[in-house]
CSV table of C-alpha atoms in Angstrom, one decimal:
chain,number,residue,atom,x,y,z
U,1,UNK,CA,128.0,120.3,61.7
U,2,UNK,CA,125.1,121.2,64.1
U,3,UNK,CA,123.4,124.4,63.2
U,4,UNK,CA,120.7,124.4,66.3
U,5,UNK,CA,121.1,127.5,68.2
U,6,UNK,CA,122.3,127.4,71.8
U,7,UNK,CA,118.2,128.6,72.9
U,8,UNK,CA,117.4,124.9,71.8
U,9,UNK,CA,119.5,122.8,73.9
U,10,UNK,CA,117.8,122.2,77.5
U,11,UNK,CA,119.0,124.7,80.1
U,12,UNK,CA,119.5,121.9,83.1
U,13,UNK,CA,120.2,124.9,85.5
U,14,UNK,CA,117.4,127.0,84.3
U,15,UNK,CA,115.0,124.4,84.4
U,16,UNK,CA,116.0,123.6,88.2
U,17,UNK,CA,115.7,127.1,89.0
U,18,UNK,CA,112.6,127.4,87.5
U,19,UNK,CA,111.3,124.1,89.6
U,20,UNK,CA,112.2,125.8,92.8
U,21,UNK,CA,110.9,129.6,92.4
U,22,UNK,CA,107.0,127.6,91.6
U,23,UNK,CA,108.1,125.8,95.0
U,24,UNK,CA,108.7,128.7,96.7
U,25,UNK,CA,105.6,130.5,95.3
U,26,UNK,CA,103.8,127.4,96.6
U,27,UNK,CA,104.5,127.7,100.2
U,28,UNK,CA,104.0,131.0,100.3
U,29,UNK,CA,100.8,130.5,98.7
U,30,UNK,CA,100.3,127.7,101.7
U,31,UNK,CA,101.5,129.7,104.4
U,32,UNK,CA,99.1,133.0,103.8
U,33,UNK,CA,96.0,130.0,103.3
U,34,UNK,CA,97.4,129.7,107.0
U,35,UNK,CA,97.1,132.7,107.6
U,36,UNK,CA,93.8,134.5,106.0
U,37,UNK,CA,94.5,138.0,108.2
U,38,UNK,CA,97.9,138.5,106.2
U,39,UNK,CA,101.6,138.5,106.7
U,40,UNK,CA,104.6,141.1,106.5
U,41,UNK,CA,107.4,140.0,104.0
U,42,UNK,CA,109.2,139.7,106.9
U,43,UNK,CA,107.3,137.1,108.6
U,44,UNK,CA,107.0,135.2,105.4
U,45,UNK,CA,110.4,135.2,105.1
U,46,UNK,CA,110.8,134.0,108.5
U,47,UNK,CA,108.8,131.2,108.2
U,48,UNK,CA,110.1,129.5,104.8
U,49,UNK,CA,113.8,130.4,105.4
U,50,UNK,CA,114.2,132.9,102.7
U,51,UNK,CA,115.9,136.0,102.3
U,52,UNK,CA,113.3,138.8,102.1
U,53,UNK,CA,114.4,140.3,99.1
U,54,UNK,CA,113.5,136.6,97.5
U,55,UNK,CA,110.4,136.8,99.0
U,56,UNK,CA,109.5,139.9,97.8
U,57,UNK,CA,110.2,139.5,94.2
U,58,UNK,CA,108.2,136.1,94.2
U,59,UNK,CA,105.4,138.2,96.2
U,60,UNK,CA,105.5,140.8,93.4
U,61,UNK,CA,105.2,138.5,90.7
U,62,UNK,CA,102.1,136.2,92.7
U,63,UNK,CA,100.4,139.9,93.0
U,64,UNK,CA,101.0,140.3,89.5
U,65,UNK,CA,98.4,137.8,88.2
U,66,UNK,CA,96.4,138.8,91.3
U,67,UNK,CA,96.9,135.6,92.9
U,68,UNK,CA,98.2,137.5,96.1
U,69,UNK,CA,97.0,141.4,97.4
U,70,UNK,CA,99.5,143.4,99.0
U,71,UNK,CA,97.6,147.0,99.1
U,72,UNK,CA,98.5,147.8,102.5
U,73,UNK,CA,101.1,147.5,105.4
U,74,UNK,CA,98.2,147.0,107.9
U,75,UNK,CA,96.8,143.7,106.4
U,76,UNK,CA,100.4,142.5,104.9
U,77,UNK,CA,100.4,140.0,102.3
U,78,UNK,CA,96.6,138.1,102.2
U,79,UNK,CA,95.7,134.8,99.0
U,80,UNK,CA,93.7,137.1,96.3
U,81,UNK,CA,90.8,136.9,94.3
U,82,UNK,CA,92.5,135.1,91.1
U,83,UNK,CA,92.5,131.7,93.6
U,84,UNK,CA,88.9,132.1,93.9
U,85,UNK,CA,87.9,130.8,90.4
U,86,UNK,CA,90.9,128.2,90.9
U,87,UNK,CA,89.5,127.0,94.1
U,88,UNK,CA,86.1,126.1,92.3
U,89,UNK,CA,87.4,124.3,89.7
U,90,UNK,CA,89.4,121.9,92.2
U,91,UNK,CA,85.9,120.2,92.6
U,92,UNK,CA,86.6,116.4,93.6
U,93,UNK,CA,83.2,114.6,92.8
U,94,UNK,CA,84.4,111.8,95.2
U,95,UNK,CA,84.6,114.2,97.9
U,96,UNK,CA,81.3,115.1,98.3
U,97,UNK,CA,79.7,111.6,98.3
U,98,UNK,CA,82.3,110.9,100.6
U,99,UNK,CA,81.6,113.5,103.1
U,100,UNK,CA,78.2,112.4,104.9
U,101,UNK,CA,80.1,109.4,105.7
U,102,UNK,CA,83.3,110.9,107.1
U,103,UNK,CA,80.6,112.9,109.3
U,104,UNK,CA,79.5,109.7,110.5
U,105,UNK,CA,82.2,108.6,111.1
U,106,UNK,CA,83.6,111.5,112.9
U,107,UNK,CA,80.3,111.2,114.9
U,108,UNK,CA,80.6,107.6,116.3
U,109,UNK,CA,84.1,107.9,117.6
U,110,UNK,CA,85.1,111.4,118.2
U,111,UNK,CA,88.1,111.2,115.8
U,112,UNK,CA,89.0,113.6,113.0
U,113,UNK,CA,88.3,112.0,109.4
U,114,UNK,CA,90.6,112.8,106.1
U,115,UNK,CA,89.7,111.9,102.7
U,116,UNK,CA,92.9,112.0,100.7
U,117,UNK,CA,94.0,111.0,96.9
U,118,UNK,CA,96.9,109.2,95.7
U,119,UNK,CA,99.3,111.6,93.5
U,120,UNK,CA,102.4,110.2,92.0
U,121,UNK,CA,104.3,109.5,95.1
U,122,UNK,CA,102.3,111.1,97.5
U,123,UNK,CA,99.1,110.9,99.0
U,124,UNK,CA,97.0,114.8,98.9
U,125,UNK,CA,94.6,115.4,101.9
U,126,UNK,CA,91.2,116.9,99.5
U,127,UNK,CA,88.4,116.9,102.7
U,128,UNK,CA,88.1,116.6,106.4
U,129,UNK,CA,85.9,116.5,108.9
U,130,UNK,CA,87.3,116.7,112.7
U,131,UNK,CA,86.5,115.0,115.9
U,132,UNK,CA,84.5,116.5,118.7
U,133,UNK,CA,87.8,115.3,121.5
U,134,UNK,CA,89.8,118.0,122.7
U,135,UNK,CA,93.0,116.6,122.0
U,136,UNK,CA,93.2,116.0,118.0
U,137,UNK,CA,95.2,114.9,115.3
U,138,UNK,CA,94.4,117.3,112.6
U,139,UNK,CA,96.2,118.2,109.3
U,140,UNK,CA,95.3,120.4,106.3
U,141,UNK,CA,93.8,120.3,103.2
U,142,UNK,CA,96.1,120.6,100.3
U,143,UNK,CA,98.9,119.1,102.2
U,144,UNK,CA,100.6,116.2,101.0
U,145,UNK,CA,101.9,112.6,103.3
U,146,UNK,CA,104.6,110.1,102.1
U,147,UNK,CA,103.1,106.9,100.6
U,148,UNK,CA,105.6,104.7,102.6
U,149,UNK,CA,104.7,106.1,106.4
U,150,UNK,CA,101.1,107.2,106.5
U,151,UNK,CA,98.3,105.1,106.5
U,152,UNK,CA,96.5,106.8,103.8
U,153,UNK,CA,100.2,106.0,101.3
U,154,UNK,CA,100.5,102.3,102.6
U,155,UNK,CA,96.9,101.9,102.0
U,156,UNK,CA,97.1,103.3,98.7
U,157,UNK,CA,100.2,101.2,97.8
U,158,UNK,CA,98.6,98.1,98.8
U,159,UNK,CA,96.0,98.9,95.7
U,160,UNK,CA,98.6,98.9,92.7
U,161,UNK,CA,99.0,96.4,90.6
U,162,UNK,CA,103.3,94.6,90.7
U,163,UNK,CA,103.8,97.2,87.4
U,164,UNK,CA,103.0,100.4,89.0
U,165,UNK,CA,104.5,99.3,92.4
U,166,UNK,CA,107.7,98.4,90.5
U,167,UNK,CA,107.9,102.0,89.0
U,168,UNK,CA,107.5,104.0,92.6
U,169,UNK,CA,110.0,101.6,94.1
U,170,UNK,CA,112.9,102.8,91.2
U,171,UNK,CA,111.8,106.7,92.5
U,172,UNK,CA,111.1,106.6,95.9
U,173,UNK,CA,113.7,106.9,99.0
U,174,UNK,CA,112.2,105.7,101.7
U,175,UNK,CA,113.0,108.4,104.3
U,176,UNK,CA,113.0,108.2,107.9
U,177,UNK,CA,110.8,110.5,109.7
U,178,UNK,CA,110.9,108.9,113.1
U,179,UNK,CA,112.3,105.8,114.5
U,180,UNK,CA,109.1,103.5,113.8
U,181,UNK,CA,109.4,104.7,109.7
U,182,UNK,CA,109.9,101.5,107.9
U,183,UNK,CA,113.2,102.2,105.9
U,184,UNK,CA,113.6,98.9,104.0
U,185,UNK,CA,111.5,98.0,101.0
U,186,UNK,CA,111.3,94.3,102.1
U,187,UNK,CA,109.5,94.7,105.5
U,188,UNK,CA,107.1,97.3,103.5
U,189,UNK,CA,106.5,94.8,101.2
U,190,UNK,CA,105.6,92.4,103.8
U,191,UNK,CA,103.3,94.6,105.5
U,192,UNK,CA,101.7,96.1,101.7
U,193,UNK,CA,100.5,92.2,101.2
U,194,UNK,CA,99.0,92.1,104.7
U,195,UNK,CA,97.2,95.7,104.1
U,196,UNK,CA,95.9,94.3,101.0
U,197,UNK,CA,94.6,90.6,102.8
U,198,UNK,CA,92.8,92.5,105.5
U,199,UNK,CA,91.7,95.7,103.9
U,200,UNK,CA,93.1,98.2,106.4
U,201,UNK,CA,96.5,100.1,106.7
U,202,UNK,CA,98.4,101.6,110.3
U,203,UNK,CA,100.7,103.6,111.0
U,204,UNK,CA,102.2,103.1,114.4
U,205,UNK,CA,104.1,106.6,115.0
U,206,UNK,CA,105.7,105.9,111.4
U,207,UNK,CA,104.7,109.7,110.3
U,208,UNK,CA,105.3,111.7,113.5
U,209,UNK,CA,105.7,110.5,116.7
U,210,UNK,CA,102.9,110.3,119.4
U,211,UNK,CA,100.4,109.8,116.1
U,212,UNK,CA,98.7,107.1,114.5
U,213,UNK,CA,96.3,106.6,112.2
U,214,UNK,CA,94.1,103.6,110.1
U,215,UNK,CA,92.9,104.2,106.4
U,216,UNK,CA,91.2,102.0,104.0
U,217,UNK,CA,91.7,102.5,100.2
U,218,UNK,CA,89.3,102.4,96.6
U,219,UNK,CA,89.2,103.3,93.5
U,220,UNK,CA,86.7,106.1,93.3
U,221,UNK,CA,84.1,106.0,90.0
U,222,UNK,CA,86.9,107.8,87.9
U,223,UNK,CA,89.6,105.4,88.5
U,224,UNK,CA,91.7,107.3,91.1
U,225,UNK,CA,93.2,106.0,94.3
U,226,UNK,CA,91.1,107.8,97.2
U,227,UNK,CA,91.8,107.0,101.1
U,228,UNK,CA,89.7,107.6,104.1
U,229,UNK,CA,91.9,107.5,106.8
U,230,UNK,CA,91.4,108.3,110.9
U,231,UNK,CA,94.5,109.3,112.6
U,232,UNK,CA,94.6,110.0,117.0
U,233,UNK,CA,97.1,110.3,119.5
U,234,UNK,CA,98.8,107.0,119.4
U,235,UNK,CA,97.4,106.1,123.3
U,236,UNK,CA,94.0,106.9,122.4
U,237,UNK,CA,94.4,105.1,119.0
U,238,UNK,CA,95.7,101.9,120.7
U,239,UNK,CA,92.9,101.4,123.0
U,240,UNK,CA,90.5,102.3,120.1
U,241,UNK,CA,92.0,100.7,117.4
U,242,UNK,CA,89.7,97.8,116.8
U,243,UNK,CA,86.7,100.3,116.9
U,244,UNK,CA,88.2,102.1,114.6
U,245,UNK,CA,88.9,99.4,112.1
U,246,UNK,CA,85.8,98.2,112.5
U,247,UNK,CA,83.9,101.5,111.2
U,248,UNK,CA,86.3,101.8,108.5
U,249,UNK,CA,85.7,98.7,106.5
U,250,UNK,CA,82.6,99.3,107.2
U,251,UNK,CA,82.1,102.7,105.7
U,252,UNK,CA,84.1,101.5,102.4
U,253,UNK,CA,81.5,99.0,101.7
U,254,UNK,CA,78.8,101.7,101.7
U,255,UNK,CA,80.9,104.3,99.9
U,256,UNK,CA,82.1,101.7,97.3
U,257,UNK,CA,78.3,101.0,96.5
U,258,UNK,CA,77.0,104.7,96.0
U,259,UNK,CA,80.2,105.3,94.1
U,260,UNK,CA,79.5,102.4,91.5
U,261,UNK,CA,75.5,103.0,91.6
């Protein structure tokens, strides 16, 4: 006869729930980093699709452990002084070697420059530098790209070894996010061996449309997956591509031998 009390057997719906309030409380926690002047539990709520009465209690609980201030209706909901400390000690060593030559970078052709790491089965922008051109392709820090349709994921895919590959493949849907995303685990395949012959991985509009991007991959001195990647308005990318190619295999080279001094 089992004896074990009911507490002890794995709550499947608890632990589901559980998964999705720290989601939640994550993009709030994103959202306000958007917004550093504040926000009104109404206009959170707005924005993540979320009843406000949801929003408040996760809001409550965040300003609990000081991770959010809401002291006042006139500044809203604002990130708090608990993330500073957290914030310092999300120090990525390969980051700032790797910064002077994303400015460089940056500086020869005019384009933004992300420095990302590969997580799992993402790819985590960590740095950036942007362009000087009006018109810019620019994401954030701290967001996160599919591995199978960004260059920075198909670049960092091209660098594991037929074990770890074989594990992402048994988690990972590929997912269409416009009509040039590769959807079939063959043709990525195909173009994973060509990224890892010539060094450098595109995407052609695979992410969002009217975008694409080059990225080159390495192991930084810890062992982790890092990506420098340029992305551009696709027309600008297309009659720049070559350039752009060009400066990035270059700039590995160097960072590869100051990361291994």
């Amino acid at each position: 006869m089992d004896t074990s009390s009911s507490e002890e057997i794995p709550d499947k719906a608890s632990e589901r729930q559980g998964v999705q309030v720290i989601a939640r409380a994550a993009a709030i926690l994103q959202i306000l980093a958007r917004h550093p002047r504040g926000l009104s539990l109404g206009e959170i709520a707005k924005m993540i699709k979320l009843p406000r009465s949801t929003v408040q209690r996760i809001v409550d609980a965040l300003d609990t452990e000081n991770l959010v201030v809401a002291s006042s209706s006139a500044h809203g909901v604002r990130l708090g002084p608990a993330l500073i400390p957290l914030a310092a000690a999300a120090r990525f060593d390969v980051a700032d070697i790797a910064r002077k030559y994303m400015q460089q970078l940056a500086d020869r052709l005019g384009e933004t420059v992300d420095l990302t790491l590969f997580d799992q089965n993402k790819v985590v922008f960590i740095a950036q530098i942007t362009g000087s051109h009006r018109l810019q392709a620019v994401s954030s820090v701290g967001i996160s790209f599919s591995l199978h349709c960004s260059a920075p994921g198909k670049a960092a895919l091209a660098m594991l070894d037929a074990e770890s590959l074989a594990k992402i493949k048994k988690k990972m849907r590929l997912e269409r996010c416009t009509p040039h995303t590769i959807t079939d685990w063959d043709e990525l395949d195909r173009q994973l061996k060509e990224i890892a012959r010539v060094g450098v991985a595109i995407d052609r509009e695979e992410h969002d449309e009217g975008i694409c991007a080059a990225a080159i991959a390495l192991h930084s001195a810890d062992g982790e997956i890092v990506c420098l990647s340029i992305p551009a308005p696709a027309l600008r990318f297309r009659e720049s591509e070559s350039a752009i190619v060009a400066e990035l295999l270059a700039c590995r080279t160097l960072l590869q031998r100051e990361l291994y001094a």
